[in-house]
CSV table of C-alpha atoms in Angstrom, one decimal:
chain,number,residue,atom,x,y,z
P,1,UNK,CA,0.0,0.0,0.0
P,2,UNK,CA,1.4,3.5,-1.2
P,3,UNK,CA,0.9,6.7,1.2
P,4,UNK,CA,-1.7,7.8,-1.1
P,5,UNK,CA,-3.3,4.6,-0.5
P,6,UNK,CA,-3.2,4.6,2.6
P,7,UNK,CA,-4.1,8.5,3.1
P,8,UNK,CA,-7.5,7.3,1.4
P,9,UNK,CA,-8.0,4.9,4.1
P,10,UNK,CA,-6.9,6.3,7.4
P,11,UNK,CA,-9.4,4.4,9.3
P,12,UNK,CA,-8.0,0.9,8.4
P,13,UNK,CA,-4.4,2.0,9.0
P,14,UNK,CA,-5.6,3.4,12.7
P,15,UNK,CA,-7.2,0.1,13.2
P,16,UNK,CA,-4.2,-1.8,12.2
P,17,UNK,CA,-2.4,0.1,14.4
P,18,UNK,CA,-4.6,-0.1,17.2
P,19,UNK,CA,-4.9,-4.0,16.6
P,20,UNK,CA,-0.9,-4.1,16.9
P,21,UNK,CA,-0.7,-2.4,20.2
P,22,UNK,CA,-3.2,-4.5,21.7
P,23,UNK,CA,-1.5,-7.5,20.5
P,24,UNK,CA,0.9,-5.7,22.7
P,25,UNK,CA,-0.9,-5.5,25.4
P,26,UNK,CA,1.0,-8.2,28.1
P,27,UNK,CA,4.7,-6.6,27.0
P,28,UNK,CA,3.8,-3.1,27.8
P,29,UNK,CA,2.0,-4.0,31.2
P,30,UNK,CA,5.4,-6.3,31.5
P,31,UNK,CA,7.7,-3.3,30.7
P,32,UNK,CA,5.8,-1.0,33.0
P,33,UNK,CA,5.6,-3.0,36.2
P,34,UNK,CA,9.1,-3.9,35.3
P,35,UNK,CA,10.0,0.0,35.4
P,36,UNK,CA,7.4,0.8,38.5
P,37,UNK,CA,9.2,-2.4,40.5
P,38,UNK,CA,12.9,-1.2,40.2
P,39,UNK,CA,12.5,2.5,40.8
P,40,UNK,CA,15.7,4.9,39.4
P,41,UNK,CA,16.3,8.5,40.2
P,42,UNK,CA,17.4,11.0,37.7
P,43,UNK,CA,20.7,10.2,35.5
P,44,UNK,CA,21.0,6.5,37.1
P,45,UNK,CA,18.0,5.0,35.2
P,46,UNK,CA,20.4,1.9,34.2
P,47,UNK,CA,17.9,-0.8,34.4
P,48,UNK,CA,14.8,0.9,32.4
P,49,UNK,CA,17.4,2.4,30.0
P,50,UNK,CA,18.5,-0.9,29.0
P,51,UNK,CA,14.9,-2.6,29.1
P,52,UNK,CA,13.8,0.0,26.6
P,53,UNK,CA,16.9,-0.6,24.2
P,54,UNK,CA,16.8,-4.0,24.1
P,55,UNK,CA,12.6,-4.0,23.4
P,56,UNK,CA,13.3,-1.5,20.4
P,57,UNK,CA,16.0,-3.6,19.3
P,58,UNK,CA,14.5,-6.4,19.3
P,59,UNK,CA,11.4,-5.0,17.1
P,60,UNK,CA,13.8,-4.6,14.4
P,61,UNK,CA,15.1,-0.4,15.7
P,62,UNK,CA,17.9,0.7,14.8
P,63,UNK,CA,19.1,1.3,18.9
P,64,UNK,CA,21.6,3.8,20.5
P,65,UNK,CA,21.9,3.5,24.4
P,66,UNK,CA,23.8,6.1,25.8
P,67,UNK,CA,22.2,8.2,22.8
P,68,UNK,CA,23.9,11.7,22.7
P,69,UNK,CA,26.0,11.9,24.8
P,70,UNK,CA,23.6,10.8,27.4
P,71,UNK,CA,24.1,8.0,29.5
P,72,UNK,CA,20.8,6.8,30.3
P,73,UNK,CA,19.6,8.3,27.1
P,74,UNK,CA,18.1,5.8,23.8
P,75,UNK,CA,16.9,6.8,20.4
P,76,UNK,CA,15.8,3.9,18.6
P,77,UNK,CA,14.9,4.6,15.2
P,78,UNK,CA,12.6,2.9,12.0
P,79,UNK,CA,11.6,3.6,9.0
P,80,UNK,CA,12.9,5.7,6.2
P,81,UNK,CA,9.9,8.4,5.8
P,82,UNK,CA,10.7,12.2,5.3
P,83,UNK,CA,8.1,13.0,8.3
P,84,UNK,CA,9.9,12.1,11.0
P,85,UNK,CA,7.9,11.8,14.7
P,86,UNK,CA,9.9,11.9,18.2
P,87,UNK,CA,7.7,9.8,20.7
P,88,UNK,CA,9.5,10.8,24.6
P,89,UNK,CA,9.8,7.9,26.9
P,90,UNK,CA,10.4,9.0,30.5
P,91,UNK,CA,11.6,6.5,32.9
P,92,UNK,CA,13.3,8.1,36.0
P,93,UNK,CA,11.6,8.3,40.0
P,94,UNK,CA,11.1,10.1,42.4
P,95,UNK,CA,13.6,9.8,45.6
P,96,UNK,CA,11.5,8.0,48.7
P,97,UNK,CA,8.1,7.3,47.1
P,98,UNK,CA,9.6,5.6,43.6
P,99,UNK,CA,7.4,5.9,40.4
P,100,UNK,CA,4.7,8.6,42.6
P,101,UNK,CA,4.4,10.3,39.0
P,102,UNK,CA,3.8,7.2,36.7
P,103,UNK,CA,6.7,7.8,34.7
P,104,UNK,CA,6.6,3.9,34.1
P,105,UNK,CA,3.2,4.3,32.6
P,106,UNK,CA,5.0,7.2,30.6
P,107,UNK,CA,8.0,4.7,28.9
P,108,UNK,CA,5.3,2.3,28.2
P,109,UNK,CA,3.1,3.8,26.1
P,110,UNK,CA,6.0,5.3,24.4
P,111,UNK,CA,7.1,2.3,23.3
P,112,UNK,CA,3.4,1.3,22.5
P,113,UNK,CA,2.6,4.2,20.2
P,114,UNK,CA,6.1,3.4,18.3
P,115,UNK,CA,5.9,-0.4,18.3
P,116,UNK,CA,2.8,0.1,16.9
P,117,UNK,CA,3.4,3.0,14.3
P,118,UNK,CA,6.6,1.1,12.7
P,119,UNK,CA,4.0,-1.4,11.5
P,120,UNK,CA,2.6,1.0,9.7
P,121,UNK,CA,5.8,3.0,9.4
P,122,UNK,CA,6.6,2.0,5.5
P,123,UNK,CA,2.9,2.5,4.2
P,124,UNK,CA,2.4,6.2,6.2
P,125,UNK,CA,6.2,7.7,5.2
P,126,UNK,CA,7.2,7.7,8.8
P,127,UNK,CA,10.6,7.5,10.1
P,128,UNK,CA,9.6,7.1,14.0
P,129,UNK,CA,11.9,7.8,16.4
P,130,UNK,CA,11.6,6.6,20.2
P,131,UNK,CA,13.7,8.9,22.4
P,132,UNK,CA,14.4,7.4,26.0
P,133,UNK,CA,14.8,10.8,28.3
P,134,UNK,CA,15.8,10.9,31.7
P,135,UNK,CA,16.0,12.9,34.4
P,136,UNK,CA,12.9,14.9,34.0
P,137,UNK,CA,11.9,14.7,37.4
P,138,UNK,CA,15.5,16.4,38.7
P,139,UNK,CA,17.8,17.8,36.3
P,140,UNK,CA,16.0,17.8,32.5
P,141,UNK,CA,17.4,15.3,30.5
P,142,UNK,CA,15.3,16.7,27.7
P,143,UNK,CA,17.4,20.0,28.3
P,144,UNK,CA,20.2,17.9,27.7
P,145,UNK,CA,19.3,16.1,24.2
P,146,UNK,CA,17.6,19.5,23.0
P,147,UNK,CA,21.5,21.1,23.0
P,148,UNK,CA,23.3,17.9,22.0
P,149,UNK,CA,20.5,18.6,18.5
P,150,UNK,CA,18.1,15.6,19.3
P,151,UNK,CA,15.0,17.4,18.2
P,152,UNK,CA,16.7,18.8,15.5
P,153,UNK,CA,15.0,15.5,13.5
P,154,UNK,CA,12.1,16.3,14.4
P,155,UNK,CA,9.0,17.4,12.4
P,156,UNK,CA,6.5,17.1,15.4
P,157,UNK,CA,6.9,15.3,19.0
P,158,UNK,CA,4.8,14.3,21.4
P,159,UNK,CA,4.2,12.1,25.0
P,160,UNK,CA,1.7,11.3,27.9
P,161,UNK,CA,1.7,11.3,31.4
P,162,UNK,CA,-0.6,9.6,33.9
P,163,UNK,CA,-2.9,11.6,36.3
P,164,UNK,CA,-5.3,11.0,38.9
P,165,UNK,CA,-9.2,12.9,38.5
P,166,UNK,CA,-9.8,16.2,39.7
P,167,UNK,CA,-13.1,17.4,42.0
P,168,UNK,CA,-13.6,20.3,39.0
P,169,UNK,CA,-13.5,17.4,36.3
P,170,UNK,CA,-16.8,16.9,33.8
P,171,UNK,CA,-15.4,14.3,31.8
P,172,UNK,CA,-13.1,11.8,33.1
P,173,UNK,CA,-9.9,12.9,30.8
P,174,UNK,CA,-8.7,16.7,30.6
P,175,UNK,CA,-8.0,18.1,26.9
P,176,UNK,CA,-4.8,18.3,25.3
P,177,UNK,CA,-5.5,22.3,24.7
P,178,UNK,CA,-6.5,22.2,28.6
P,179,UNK,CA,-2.6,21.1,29.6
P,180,UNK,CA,-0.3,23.6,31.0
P,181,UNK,CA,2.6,23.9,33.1
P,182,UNK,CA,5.0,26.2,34.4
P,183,UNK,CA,8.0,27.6,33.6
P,184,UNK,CA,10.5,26.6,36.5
P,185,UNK,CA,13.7,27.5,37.6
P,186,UNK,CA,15.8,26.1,40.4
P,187,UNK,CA,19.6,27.6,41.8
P,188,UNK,CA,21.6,27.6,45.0
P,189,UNK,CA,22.9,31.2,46.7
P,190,UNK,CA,25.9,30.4,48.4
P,191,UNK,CA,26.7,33.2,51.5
P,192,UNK,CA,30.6,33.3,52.2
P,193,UNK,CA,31.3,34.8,56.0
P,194,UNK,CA,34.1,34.2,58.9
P,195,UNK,CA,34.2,31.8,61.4
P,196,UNK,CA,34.7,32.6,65.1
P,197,UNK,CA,33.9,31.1,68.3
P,198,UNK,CA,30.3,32.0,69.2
P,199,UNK,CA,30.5,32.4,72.7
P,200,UNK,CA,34.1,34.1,73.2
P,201,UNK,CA,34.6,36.0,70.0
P,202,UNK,CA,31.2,36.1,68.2
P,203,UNK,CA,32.2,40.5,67.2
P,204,UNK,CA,34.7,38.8,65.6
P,205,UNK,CA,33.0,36.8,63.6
P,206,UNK,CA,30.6,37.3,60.0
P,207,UNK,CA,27.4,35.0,60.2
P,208,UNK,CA,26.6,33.7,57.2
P,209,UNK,CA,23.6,31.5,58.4
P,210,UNK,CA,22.4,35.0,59.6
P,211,UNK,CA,22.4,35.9,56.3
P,212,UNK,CA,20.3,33.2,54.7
P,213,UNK,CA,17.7,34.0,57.2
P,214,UNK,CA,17.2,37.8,56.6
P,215,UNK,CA,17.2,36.8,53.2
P,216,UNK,CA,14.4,33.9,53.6
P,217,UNK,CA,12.5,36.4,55.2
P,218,UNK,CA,12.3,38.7,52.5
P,219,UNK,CA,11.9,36.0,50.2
P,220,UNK,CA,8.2,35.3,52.2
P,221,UNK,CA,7.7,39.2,52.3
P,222,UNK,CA,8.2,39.2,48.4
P,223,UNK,CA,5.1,36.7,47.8
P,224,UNK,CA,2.4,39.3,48.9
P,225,UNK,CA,3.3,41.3,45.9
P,226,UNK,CA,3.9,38.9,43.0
P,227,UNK,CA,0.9,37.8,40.4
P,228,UNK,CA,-1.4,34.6,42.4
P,229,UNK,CA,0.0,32.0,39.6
P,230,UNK,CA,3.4,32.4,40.9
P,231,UNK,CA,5.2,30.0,43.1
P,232,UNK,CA,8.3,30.0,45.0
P,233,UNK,CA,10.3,27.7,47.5
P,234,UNK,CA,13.2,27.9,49.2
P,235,UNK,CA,14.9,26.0,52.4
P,236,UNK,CA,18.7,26.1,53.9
P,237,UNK,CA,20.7,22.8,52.7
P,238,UNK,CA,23.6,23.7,54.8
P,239,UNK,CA,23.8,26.4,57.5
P,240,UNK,CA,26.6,25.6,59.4
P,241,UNK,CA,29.0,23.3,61.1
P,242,UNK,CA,28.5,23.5,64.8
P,243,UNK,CA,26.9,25.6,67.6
P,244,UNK,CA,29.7,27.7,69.0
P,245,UNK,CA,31.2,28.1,65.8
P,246,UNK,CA,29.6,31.5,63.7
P,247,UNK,CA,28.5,29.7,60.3
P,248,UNK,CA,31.1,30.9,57.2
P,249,UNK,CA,29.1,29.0,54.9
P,250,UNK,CA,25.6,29.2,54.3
P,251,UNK,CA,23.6,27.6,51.2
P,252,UNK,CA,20.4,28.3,49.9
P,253,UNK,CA,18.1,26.2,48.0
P,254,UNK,CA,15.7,28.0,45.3
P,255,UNK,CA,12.9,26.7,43.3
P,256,UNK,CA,10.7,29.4,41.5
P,257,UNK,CA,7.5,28.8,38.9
P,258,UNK,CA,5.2,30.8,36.9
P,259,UNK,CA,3.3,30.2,34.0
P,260,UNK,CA,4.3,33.4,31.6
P,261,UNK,CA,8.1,33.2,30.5
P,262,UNK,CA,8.4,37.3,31.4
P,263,UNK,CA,6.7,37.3,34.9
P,264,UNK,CA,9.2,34.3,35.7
P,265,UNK,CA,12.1,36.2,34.8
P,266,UNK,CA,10.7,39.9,36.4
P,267,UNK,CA,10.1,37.7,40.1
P,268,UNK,CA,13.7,36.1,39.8
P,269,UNK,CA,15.3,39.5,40.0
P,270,UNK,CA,13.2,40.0,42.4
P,271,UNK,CA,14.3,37.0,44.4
P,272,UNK,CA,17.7,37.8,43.7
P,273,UNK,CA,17.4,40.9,45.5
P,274,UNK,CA,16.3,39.4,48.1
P,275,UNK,CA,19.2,37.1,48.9
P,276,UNK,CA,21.6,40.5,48.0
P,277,UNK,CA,19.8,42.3,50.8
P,278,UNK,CA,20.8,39.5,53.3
P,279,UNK,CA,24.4,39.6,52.0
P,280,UNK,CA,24.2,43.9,52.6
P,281,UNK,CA,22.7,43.4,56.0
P,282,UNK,CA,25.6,40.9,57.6
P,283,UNK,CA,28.7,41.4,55.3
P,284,UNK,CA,28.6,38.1,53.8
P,285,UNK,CA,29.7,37.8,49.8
P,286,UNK,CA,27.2,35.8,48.2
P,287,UNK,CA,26.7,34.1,44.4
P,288,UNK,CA,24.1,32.1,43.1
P,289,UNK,CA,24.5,29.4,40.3
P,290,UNK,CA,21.9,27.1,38.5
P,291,UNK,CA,21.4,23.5,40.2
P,292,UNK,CA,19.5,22.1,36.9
P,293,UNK,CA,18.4,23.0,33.3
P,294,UNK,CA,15.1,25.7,33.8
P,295,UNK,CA,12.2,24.6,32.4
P,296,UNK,CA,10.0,26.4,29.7
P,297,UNK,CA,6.1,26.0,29.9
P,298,UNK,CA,4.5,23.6,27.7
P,299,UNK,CA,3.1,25.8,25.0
P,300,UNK,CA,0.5,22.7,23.4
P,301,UNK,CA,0.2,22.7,19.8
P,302,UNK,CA,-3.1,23.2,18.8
P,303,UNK,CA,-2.9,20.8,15.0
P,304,UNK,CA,-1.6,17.9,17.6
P,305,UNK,CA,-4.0,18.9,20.7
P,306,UNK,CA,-7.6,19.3,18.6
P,307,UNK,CA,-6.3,15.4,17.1
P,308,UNK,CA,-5.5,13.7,20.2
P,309,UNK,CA,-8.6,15.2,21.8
P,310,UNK,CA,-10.6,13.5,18.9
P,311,UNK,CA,-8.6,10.3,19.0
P,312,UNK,CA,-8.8,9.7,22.7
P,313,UNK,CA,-12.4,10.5,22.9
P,314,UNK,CA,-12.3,7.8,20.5
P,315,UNK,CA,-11.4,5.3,23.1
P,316,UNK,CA,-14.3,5.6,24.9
P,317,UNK,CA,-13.0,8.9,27.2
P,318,UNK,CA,-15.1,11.8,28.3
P,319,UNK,CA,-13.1,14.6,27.4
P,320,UNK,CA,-13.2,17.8,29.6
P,321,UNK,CA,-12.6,20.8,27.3
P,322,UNK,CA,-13.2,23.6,30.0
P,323,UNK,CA,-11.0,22.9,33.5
P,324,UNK,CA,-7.1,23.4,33.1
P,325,UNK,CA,-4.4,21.3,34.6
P,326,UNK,CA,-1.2,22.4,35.3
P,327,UNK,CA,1.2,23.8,38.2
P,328,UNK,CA,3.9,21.7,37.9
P,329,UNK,CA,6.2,21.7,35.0
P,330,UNK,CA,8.5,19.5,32.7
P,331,UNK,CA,11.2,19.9,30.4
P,332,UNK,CA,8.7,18.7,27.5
P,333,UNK,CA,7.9,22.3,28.2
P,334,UNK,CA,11.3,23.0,26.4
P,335,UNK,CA,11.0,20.8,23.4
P,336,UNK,CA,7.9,22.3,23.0
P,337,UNK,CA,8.9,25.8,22.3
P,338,UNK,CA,11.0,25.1,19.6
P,339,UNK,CA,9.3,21.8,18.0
P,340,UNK,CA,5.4,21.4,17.5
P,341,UNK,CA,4.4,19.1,20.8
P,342,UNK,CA,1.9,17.8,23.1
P,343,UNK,CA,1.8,16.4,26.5
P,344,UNK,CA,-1.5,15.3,27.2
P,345,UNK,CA,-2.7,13.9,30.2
P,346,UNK,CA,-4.3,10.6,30.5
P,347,UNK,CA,-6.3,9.5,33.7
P,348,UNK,CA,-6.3,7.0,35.9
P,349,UNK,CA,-9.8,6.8,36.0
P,350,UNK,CA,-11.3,6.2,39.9
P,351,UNK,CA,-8.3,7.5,41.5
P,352,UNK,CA,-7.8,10.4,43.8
P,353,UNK,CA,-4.4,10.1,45.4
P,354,UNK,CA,-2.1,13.2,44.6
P,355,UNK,CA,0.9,12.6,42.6
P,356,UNK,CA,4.3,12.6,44.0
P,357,UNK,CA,2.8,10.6,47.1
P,358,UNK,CA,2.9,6.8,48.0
P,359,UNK,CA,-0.6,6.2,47.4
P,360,UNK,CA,0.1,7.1,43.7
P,361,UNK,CA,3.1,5.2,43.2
P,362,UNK,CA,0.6,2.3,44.1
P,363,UNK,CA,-2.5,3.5,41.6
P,364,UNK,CA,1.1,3.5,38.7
P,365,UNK,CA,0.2,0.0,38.5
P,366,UNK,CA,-3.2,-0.5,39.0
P,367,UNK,CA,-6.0,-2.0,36.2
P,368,UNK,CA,-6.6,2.1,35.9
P,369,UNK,CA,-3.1,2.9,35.0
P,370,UNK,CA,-3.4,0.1,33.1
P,371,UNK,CA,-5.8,1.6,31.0
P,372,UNK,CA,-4.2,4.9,30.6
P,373,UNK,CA,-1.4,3.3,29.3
P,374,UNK,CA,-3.1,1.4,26.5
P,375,UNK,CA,-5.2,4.3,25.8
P,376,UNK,CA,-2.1,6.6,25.4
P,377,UNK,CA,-0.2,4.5,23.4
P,378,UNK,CA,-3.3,3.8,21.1
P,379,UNK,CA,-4.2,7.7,20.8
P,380,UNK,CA,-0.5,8.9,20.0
P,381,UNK,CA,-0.4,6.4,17.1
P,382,UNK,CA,-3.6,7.6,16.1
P,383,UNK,CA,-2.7,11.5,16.2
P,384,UNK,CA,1.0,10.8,14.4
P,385,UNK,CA,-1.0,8.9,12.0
P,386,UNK,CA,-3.1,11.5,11.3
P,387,UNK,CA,-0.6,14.0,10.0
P,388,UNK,CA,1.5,11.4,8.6
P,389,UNK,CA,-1.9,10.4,6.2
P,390,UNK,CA,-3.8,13.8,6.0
P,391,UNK,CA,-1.7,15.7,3.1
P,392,UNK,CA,-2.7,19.1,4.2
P,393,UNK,CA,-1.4,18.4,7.5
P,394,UNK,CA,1.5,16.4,6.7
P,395,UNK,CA,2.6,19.2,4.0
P,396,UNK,CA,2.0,22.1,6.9
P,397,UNK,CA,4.1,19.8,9.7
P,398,UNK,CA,6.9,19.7,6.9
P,399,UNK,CA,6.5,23.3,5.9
P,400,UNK,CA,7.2,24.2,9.8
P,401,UNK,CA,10.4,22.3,9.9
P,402,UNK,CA,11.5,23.7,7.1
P,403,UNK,CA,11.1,27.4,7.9
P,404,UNK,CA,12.5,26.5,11.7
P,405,UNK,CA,16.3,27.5,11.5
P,406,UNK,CA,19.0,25.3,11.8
P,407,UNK,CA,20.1,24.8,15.5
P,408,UNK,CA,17.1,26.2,16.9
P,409,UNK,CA,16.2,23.5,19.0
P,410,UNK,CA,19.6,23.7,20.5
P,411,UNK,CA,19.3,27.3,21.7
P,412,UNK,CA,19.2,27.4,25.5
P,413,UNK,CA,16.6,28.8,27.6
P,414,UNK,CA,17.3,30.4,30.3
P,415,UNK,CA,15.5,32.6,33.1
């Protein structure tokens, strides 16, 4: 069957498709509990890394492990098409609770939707690529294969992630166009003082712990004036060494979020002023420096998010077009600045518990999650399919690439 062909009868290719993946079914649940069972934080994800490469490679991929320069990165690659699709596979925990985000559920429908598509792969002009990225709990391993020119492949990308319901909920699944997340930004301030005894000589002494705490409580004055979709954290990861001995080094973990790129930036000079005030007030030096890649916001394309709205709907969900989900953030967020994307979310449905908790890391491997992993892999298929068989869509998809400049999806972003 030719891609005309094929474009004629999109149906029959999605239901091919769909009949592939569900053939699937036992692997995926296999990979997913394998993943949820052996949990890995960000950068050591060893185990899934290797799980993922070898399943690719055995479907006939062409398979990089340590893709990129990354070490617990894969691309694994098929197909020859001039529309190339990059499906994200996450695969790294959370410390103390494990997979409390259903990145396992994540990696498996991944490797569903792309097991799946390479079926089809030849018929629909598809060269589909399956990118293993880790770290996007702590760290942005995304970030990372965005500047080593992973995306730069690319003609549209996409992934899921699990969720639980929400009381504001209509439907049982949120829309793609109803996703959002912030833009976040985490970094260290380091306060330099002078040691003295505490008791004996303390006027001889500079206090950097002192410091950190005028600063801190700035840093809580400063929320009464910044917009109500703004969030910031901070706490004290080492303030000193014993107690009759002034503090000479005092450090200063940051986390700040906000949905719109320029109120993010306006609050973190903010916040820096903050932490120079404390520095004034005591005599302490003081620096800051970045403890990860910032995160953009997920800015949804609207082709990709209208088609997997229609394609999951298709699957028998109930699909909330009102209520939007967001607050926390991932580096999709930066992929999908510079590459047309989606992150969707997919529900485990009759579940409540809140991610990042132990009751979620249990609902990661319930009949529910179960669900949302079939249903995700099914629907991505279905969307890439779309554009791959649609000409007007394909044609605008490769008319985007094209006008994107070269290296743009290795520019950084920063705050």
């Amino acid at each position: 069957m030719t891609q005309l062909e094929a474009a004629a009868d999109l149906s029959a290719v999605k239901e091919r498709t769909t009949r592939e993946i569900e053939g699937l079914r036992e692997q995926l649940l296999s990979i997913s509990r394998t993943i949820h069972a052996n949990p890995e934080l960000s950068w050591k994800e060893y185990k899934a890394a290797a799980l993922v490469a070898d399943t690719m490679r055995e479907a006939g991929f062409d398979v990089e492990l340590g893709a990129y320069g990354v070490e617990t990165a894969v691309e694994a690659v098929y197909g020859d098409g001039d529309l190339t699709v990059i499906i994200c596979a996450e695969y790294d925990a959370l410390p103390g609770v494990g997979h409390a985000c259903g990145h396992n559920v994540i990696c498996a429908a991944g490797v569903g939707a792309a097991l799946g598509l390479a079926k089809v792969a030849d018929d629909a002009g598809l060269r589909v690529v399956l990118l293993g990225t880790p770290a996007e709990e702590h760290g942005g391993g995304k970030v990372s294969l965005l500047e080593a020119g992973a995306f730069e492949q690319a003609d549209f990308s996409m992934m899921v992630h699990g969720m639980t319901a929400t009381p504001e909920m209509t439907g049982d699944s949120h829309s793609a166009r109803g996703m959002s997340s912030t833009a976040v930004d985490r970094f260290e301030v380091t306060y330099t003082g002078l040691t003295a005894h505490a008791a004996a000589v303390p006027e001889l002494g500079i206090n950097a712990s002192n410091a950190a705490v005028l600063a801190l409580n700035a840093f809580a004055m400063l929320r009464q004036h910044l917009p109500k979709e703004t969030n910031l954290n901070a706490f004290i990861s080492h303030g000193g060494e014993a107690t009759n001995i002034i503090p000479d080094r005092t450090v200063v973990q940051v986390e700040l979020r906000a949905y719109d790129l320029e109120v993010w930036r306006e609050m973190k000079k903010k916040v820096l002023r903050c932490f120079e005030a404390g520095a004034i007030a005591t005599g302490c030096t003081w620096e800051w420096a970045p403890t990860e890649h910032p995160y953009a916001p997920v800015l949804s394309d609207e082709v990709l998010a209208g088609l997997w709205d229609v394609n999951f709907a298709a699957r028998g969900r109930t699909i909330d077009t009102e209520v939007r989900l967001g607050g926390g953030s991932t580096d999709m967020g930066n992929v999908s600045q510079v590459v047309p994307a989606i992150h969707p979310l997919v529900t485990f449905r009759g579940a409540d518990a809140p991610p990042h908790n132990p009751a979620f890391t249990a609902i990661a491997v319930s009949p529910a999650a179960d669900e949302a992993l079939m249903d995700g892999a099914v629907s991505m298929a279905a969307t890439v399919l779309d554009v791959a068989l649609t000409p007007e869509l394909r044609a605008d998809f490769k008319a985007r690439k094209a006008a994107r400049p070269a290296g743009a999806t290795q520019a950084e972003f920063s705050s």
